[in-house]
């Protein structure tokens, strides 16, 4: 047996036979002839010849012992079959991955020895995590997912810490460690780097020769596992970090709109007006009974006379930060849209209110769990706030803070900026004592299996937000106030086959082609506000007349200015829904609503 394993002849005969049996079937069907993709194989061939020359010169073996090659081939085959989620997409090309994997196992050990495990183990773990993520959530671990994960709070991550996921995690760690042990046992006795490097060149060359035989139409980078997967994963990490970094830098670089002259014509100060700017979390327009949803998720809002709901409001981005920027600055799209005129020219609209006599108070959910991007961006956009309140956990606990800020504001005009947990995953903020919709599930173990419960939990959070808004408006009762609510982005609850956000992954569906981008937006003004100034009444009348228009986050900056008649060079009447000149959003959007339910 040992003799057999030590025979190169047997090893290469077996390899050739396996490749012919495996590849012949599919390769014989190819009629295009060989591709011209010969450069890389040519380079490898030269390296291999140089390696052979060096082995001869230094009197070393050309290749590692045959049994090492057997072992590496078995390890590579197992790794490819279990860790490469694209392995079975075109089985005819599977040997490419196996050959490349053998080559990399040998070459990396030859170069780095035990340190090569520091590359292999995390890589294989992420490959297994990718398969588990795809099985459950139909998502790949791409830069968007990583960017969101870096920003996720403890609660959000905890929603994914289900029993099944823990089992997956332990199995993946166990499998990866076993791989590391076997690889070390196999290669530690392979003496000298040169034979291992030669094996690396040889197997990479064989893999490439196999792949050049594949017609170009069928050739995809996915078959060059693990090379391309490692590259993709590295790029995804880099992009995720750069994406977050670039977002913060973009907001930091914006000059405040108060650097230009501005003035307010409607208020002199001391009227006790409160403008509430509430950026909702993950609320789809079609899940509010206010907008015609058959379940009564917004029993209070839908009964408010004079409420102006915009049923066709398009969110700028599936990412909270990008959406916040589009809402509060004069940006018209996601800052990555790359269209210069759609980029923000100036900072937060809240600065203009502050400069024009409003005191600013901000109300958040939990405090600063997300250090990288979200907190920094939202803090920059609300930098003029004289006090910031946090209500970790249930948003209802923030009501006394609203009352405290009202007392502090006295007769001054004030802006209350609210951005709490709302309907953010894992949909756990609702009245647990009296959940209106049951059974309610807020653990994403396998959302497709518990879809009804997850959908109930989501609807419960909207019902809860309705009551939150009722309580805030109750605290404001008797004051001239106007409540402007807009959600940052939608959510997928099995819609378009996806769960969560931005995770359309394999389906390659664009966010703006799904109803997930259609978010809740409404304006509610107290009678005291409407009668305070003729401009307010006229502005609200214009708003009402635009309720059926397709609007977007790009309208908020200018509409807030138009509502109070604040003049600034940044104001654009075509984006002011309080102006008769308002124009609809013309960017990318899903199919029109089947029937308008605008109020
Ligand atoms: Zn969000």
Coordinates of C-alpha atoms in Angstrom, one line a residue, residues 195-497:
X195 CA 8.9 20.7 -4.3
X196 CA 5.8 22.3 -2.7
X197 CA 6.1 25.4 -4.9
X198 CA 6.7 23.2 -7.9
X199 CA 3.5 21.3 -7.0
X200 CA 1.7 24.7 -6.7
X201 CA 2.8 25.7 -10.2
X202 CA 2.0 22.3 -11.7
X203 CA -1.6 22.1 -10.3
X204 CA -2.4 25.7 -11.0
X205 CA -1.2 25.0 -14.6
X206 CA -3.4 21.9 -14.8
X207 CA -6.4 23.8 -13.5
X208 CA -5.8 26.6 -16.0
X209 CA -5.3 24.2 -18.9
X210 CA -8.6 22.6 -17.9
X211 CA -10.3 26.0 -17.8
X212 CA -9.0 27.2 -21.1
X213 CA -10.7 24.2 -22.7
X214 CA -14.0 25.5 -21.4
X215 CA -15.8 27.7 -24.0
X216 CA -15.8 31.3 -23.0
X217 CA -19.5 31.5 -22.8
X218 CA -19.5 28.9 -20.0
X219 CA -16.4 30.2 -18.2
X220 CA -17.2 32.1 -15.1
X221 CA -14.8 33.3 -12.3
X222 CA -16.9 31.2 -9.9
X223 CA -15.1 28.1 -11.1
X224 CA -11.7 29.4 -10.1
X225 CA -12.4 28.7 -6.5
X226 CA -10.8 29.3 -4.1
X227 CA -8.9 32.1 -6.0
X228 CA -11.8 34.2 -7.0
X229 CA -13.8 33.6 -3.8
X230 CA -10.9 34.8 -1.7
X231 CA -10.5 37.8 -3.9
X232 CA -14.2 38.6 -3.7
X233 CA -14.3 38.2 0.1
X234 CA -11.2 40.4 0.5
X235 CA -12.8 43.0 -1.8
X236 CA -16.1 42.8 0.1
X237 CA -14.3 43.5 3.4
X238 CA -12.4 46.4 1.9
X239 CA -15.5 47.9 0.2
X240 CA -17.5 47.6 3.4
X241 CA -14.9 49.5 5.4
X242 CA -14.4 52.0 2.7
X243 CA -18.1 52.4 2.2
X244 CA -18.6 53.3 5.8
X245 CA -15.6 55.5 5.9
X246 CA -16.5 57.3 2.7
X247 CA -20.1 58.0 4.0
X248 CA -18.7 59.6 7.2
X249 CA -16.2 61.6 5.2
X250 CA -18.9 62.8 2.8
X251 CA -21.0 64.2 5.6
X252 CA -18.1 65.7 7.4
X253 CA -17.0 67.5 4.3
X254 CA -20.4 69.2 3.8
X255 CA -20.5 72.9 4.6
X256 CA -23.5 73.9 6.9
X257 CA -26.3 75.6 5.0
X258 CA -26.1 78.3 7.6
X259 CA -22.8 79.6 6.0
X260 CA -25.1 81.2 3.5
X261 CA -27.7 83.9 4.5
X262 CA -31.1 82.6 5.5
X263 CA -34.3 84.1 6.9
X264 CA -37.7 83.0 8.2
X265 CA -40.7 85.0 7.3
X266 CA -43.4 83.2 9.2
X267 CA -42.3 83.2 12.8
X268 CA -40.7 85.9 15.0
X269 CA -39.9 83.6 18.0
X270 CA -41.8 82.8 21.1
X271 CA -44.8 81.3 19.3
X272 CA -44.1 77.9 21.0
X273 CA -44.2 76.1 17.6
X274 CA -42.9 72.5 17.6
X275 CA -41.8 70.9 14.4
X276 CA -41.4 67.1 14.8
X277 CA -39.1 65.5 12.3
X278 CA -39.4 61.8 12.8
X279 CA -37.3 59.5 10.6
X280 CA -39.0 56.2 10.9
X281 CA -37.2 52.8 10.8
X282 CA -38.0 50.2 8.1
X283 CA -41.6 51.1 7.6
X284 CA -43.1 50.1 4.3
X285 CA -45.9 52.3 3.0
X286 CA -48.1 49.3 2.2
X287 CA -48.1 48.0 5.8
X288 CA -50.0 51.0 7.2
X289 CA -53.8 50.8 7.4
X290 CA -53.5 54.6 6.9
X291 CA -52.6 53.7 3.4
X292 CA -55.1 51.0 2.9
X293 CA -53.4 47.9 4.4
X294 CA -56.2 45.5 5.4
X295 CA -54.8 45.0 8.9
X296 CA -55.4 47.9 11.2
X297 CA -51.8 48.7 12.0
X298 CA -52.3 52.4 12.4
X299 CA -55.7 52.8 14.1
X300 CA -54.9 56.2 15.6
X301 CA -53.2 57.8 12.5
X302 CA -55.9 56.7 10.1
X303 CA -58.5 58.5 12.2
X304 CA -56.7 61.8 12.3
X305 CA -58.7 64.4 10.4
X306 CA -56.4 66.4 8.0
X307 CA -53.5 63.9 8.1
X308 CA -51.7 64.0 4.7
X309 CA -50.3 60.7 3.8
X310 CA -48.0 60.2 0.8
X311 CA -48.6 56.7 -0.3
X312 CA -46.0 56.8 -3.1
X313 CA -42.9 58.0 -1.3
X314 CA -39.7 56.5 -2.7
X315 CA -36.7 56.1 -0.3
X316 CA -33.3 57.0 -1.6
X317 CA -31.4 54.0 -0.3
X318 CA -31.8 50.7 1.5
X319 CA -29.1 51.8 3.9
X320 CA -30.1 53.9 6.9
X321 CA -27.2 56.2 6.7
X322 CA -27.7 57.0 3.0
X323 CA -31.4 57.6 3.6
X324 CA -30.7 59.9 6.6
X325 CA -28.4 62.0 4.4
X326 CA -31.0 62.2 1.6
X327 CA -33.7 63.2 4.0
X328 CA -31.8 65.8 6.0
X329 CA -29.5 67.3 3.4
X330 CA -30.3 68.5 -0.1
X331 CA -28.9 65.2 -1.6
X332 CA -31.4 63.7 -4.1
X333 CA -30.2 60.2 -4.2
X334 CA -27.9 57.7 -2.5
X335 CA -24.5 59.4 -2.2
X336 CA -23.1 56.6 -4.3
X337 CA -25.3 57.4 -7.2
X338 CA -22.3 59.1 -8.8
X339 CA -24.5 61.7 -10.5
X340 CA -23.0 65.1 -9.4
X341 CA -26.3 67.0 -9.4
X342 CA -27.8 64.4 -7.2
X343 CA -25.1 64.7 -4.5
X344 CA -25.5 66.9 -1.4
X345 CA -24.3 70.4 -1.7
X346 CA -24.8 71.3 1.9
X347 CA -25.4 69.9 5.3
X348 CA -28.4 69.4 7.5
X349 CA -31.7 71.3 7.1
X350 CA -32.0 71.2 10.9
X351 CA -29.1 73.7 11.1
X352 CA -31.2 76.3 9.2
X353 CA -34.0 75.9 11.8
X354 CA -31.6 76.3 14.6
X355 CA -30.1 79.5 13.1
X356 CA -33.7 80.8 12.5
X357 CA -34.7 80.6 16.2
X358 CA -35.6 77.0 16.8
X359 CA -34.2 75.1 19.7
X360 CA -33.2 71.6 18.6
X361 CA -33.7 68.4 20.7
X362 CA -33.0 65.0 19.5
X363 CA -34.5 61.7 20.6
X364 CA -32.8 58.4 19.7
X365 CA -33.3 54.8 20.6
X366 CA -30.4 53.0 22.2
X367 CA -27.1 54.9 22.5
X368 CA -24.3 54.6 20.1
X369 CA -24.0 50.9 19.6
X370 CA -22.8 51.6 16.0
X371 CA -19.5 53.3 16.2
X372 CA -18.4 53.2 12.6
X373 CA -20.9 55.1 10.6
X374 CA -24.5 55.5 11.7
X375 CA -24.0 57.3 14.9
X376 CA -21.4 59.6 13.6
X377 CA -23.5 60.5 10.6
X378 CA -26.7 61.2 12.5
X379 CA -24.8 63.1 15.2
X380 CA -23.2 65.3 12.5
X381 CA -26.6 65.9 10.9
X382 CA -28.1 66.9 14.3
X383 CA -25.0 68.6 15.6
X384 CA -27.0 71.7 16.7
X385 CA -29.1 69.7 19.2
X386 CA -28.8 71.3 22.6
X387 CA -29.8 68.0 24.2
X388 CA -29.8 64.4 23.0
X389 CA -32.1 61.9 24.6
X390 CA -31.7 58.1 24.4
X391 CA -34.5 55.7 25.1
X392 CA -32.9 52.2 24.9
X393 CA -35.4 49.4 24.4
X394 CA -39.0 50.3 24.0
X395 CA -39.6 53.7 22.3
X396 CA -42.6 54.4 24.6
X397 CA -40.1 54.9 27.4
X398 CA -39.0 58.1 25.6
X399 CA -42.3 59.9 26.1
X400 CA -41.3 61.5 29.5
X401 CA -38.2 62.8 27.6
X402 CA -40.4 64.5 25.1
X403 CA -42.4 66.1 28.0
X404 CA -39.1 67.2 29.6
X405 CA -37.9 68.8 26.4
X406 CA -41.2 70.5 25.9
X407 CA -41.0 72.0 29.4
X408 CA -37.4 73.1 28.6
X409 CA -38.4 74.7 25.3
X410 CA -41.2 76.7 27.0
X411 CA -42.5 79.2 24.6
X412 CA -39.5 79.0 22.3
X413 CA -40.0 77.4 18.9
X414 CA -38.4 74.0 18.8
X415 CA -37.5 71.1 16.5
X416 CA -37.8 67.6 17.9
X417 CA -35.8 65.2 15.8
X418 CA -36.9 61.6 16.5
X419 CA -35.1 58.5 15.2
X420 CA -35.8 55.5 17.4
X421 CA -36.0 51.7 16.8
X422 CA -39.3 51.8 15.1
X423 CA -39.8 48.6 13.0
X424 CA -36.1 47.8 12.8
X425 CA -35.1 44.1 12.8
X426 CA -35.7 42.0 14.8
X427 CA -39.1 43.7 15.2
X428 CA -39.2 43.4 18.9
X429 CA -40.5 46.7 20.0
X430 CA -44.2 46.4 20.5
X431 CA -46.7 46.0 23.3
X432 CA -45.7 42.5 24.5
X433 CA -48.7 42.5 27.0
X434 CA -51.2 43.0 24.2
X435 CA -49.7 42.2 20.9
X436 CA -52.5 42.9 18.3
X437 CA -51.2 40.3 15.8
X438 CA -50.2 36.8 17.0
X439 CA -48.3 34.5 16.9
X440 CA -45.4 36.9 16.8
X441 CA -41.9 35.7 16.1
X442 CA -38.8 37.9 16.2
X443 CA -36.0 35.4 15.7
X444 CA -34.7 35.0 12.2
X445 CA -33.9 31.3 12.6
X446 CA -35.3 30.5 9.3
X447 CA -37.7 33.4 8.4
X448 CA -39.2 31.6 5.4
X449 CA -40.5 28.9 7.8
X450 CA -41.8 31.3 10.4
X451 CA -42.9 33.9 7.9
X452 CA -46.3 34.4 9.4
X453 CA -44.9 35.1 12.8
X454 CA -42.3 37.4 11.5
X455 CA -44.8 39.3 9.5
X456 CA -47.0 39.6 12.6
X457 CA -44.1 40.9 14.6
X458 CA -43.4 43.5 11.9
X459 CA -47.1 44.6 11.9
X460 CA -47.0 44.8 15.7
X461 CA -44.1 47.2 15.6
X462 CA -46.1 49.5 13.2
X463 CA -49.1 49.3 15.5
X464 CA -46.7 50.2 18.4
X465 CA -45.3 53.2 16.4
X466 CA -48.9 54.4 15.8
X467 CA -49.4 54.5 19.6
X468 CA -46.0 56.1 20.1
X469 CA -47.0 58.9 17.7
X470 CA -50.4 59.2 19.5
X471 CA -48.6 59.7 22.8
X472 CA -46.2 62.3 21.4
X473 CA -49.0 64.2 19.8
X474 CA -50.9 64.0 23.1
X475 CA -47.9 65.6 24.8
X476 CA -48.0 68.4 22.2
X477 CA -51.7 69.0 22.5
X478 CA -52.7 72.6 22.6
X479 CA -49.5 73.7 20.9
X480 CA -49.0 74.8 17.3
X481 CA -47.2 71.7 16.1
X482 CA -46.5 69.9 12.8
X483 CA -45.4 66.3 12.7
X484 CA -43.4 65.2 9.7
X485 CA -42.8 61.5 9.5
X486 CA -40.8 59.6 6.8
X487 CA -39.3 56.2 7.0
X488 CA -35.7 55.6 6.0
X489 CA -36.1 52.5 3.9
X490 CA -38.5 49.6 3.6
X491 CA -38.1 46.0 4.6
X492 CA -38.5 42.6 2.8
X493 CA -40.7 40.1 4.6
X494 CA -40.7 37.4 2.0
X495 CA -41.3 40.1 -0.6
X496 CA -39.4 39.4 -3.8
X497 CA -38.3 36.1 -2.1

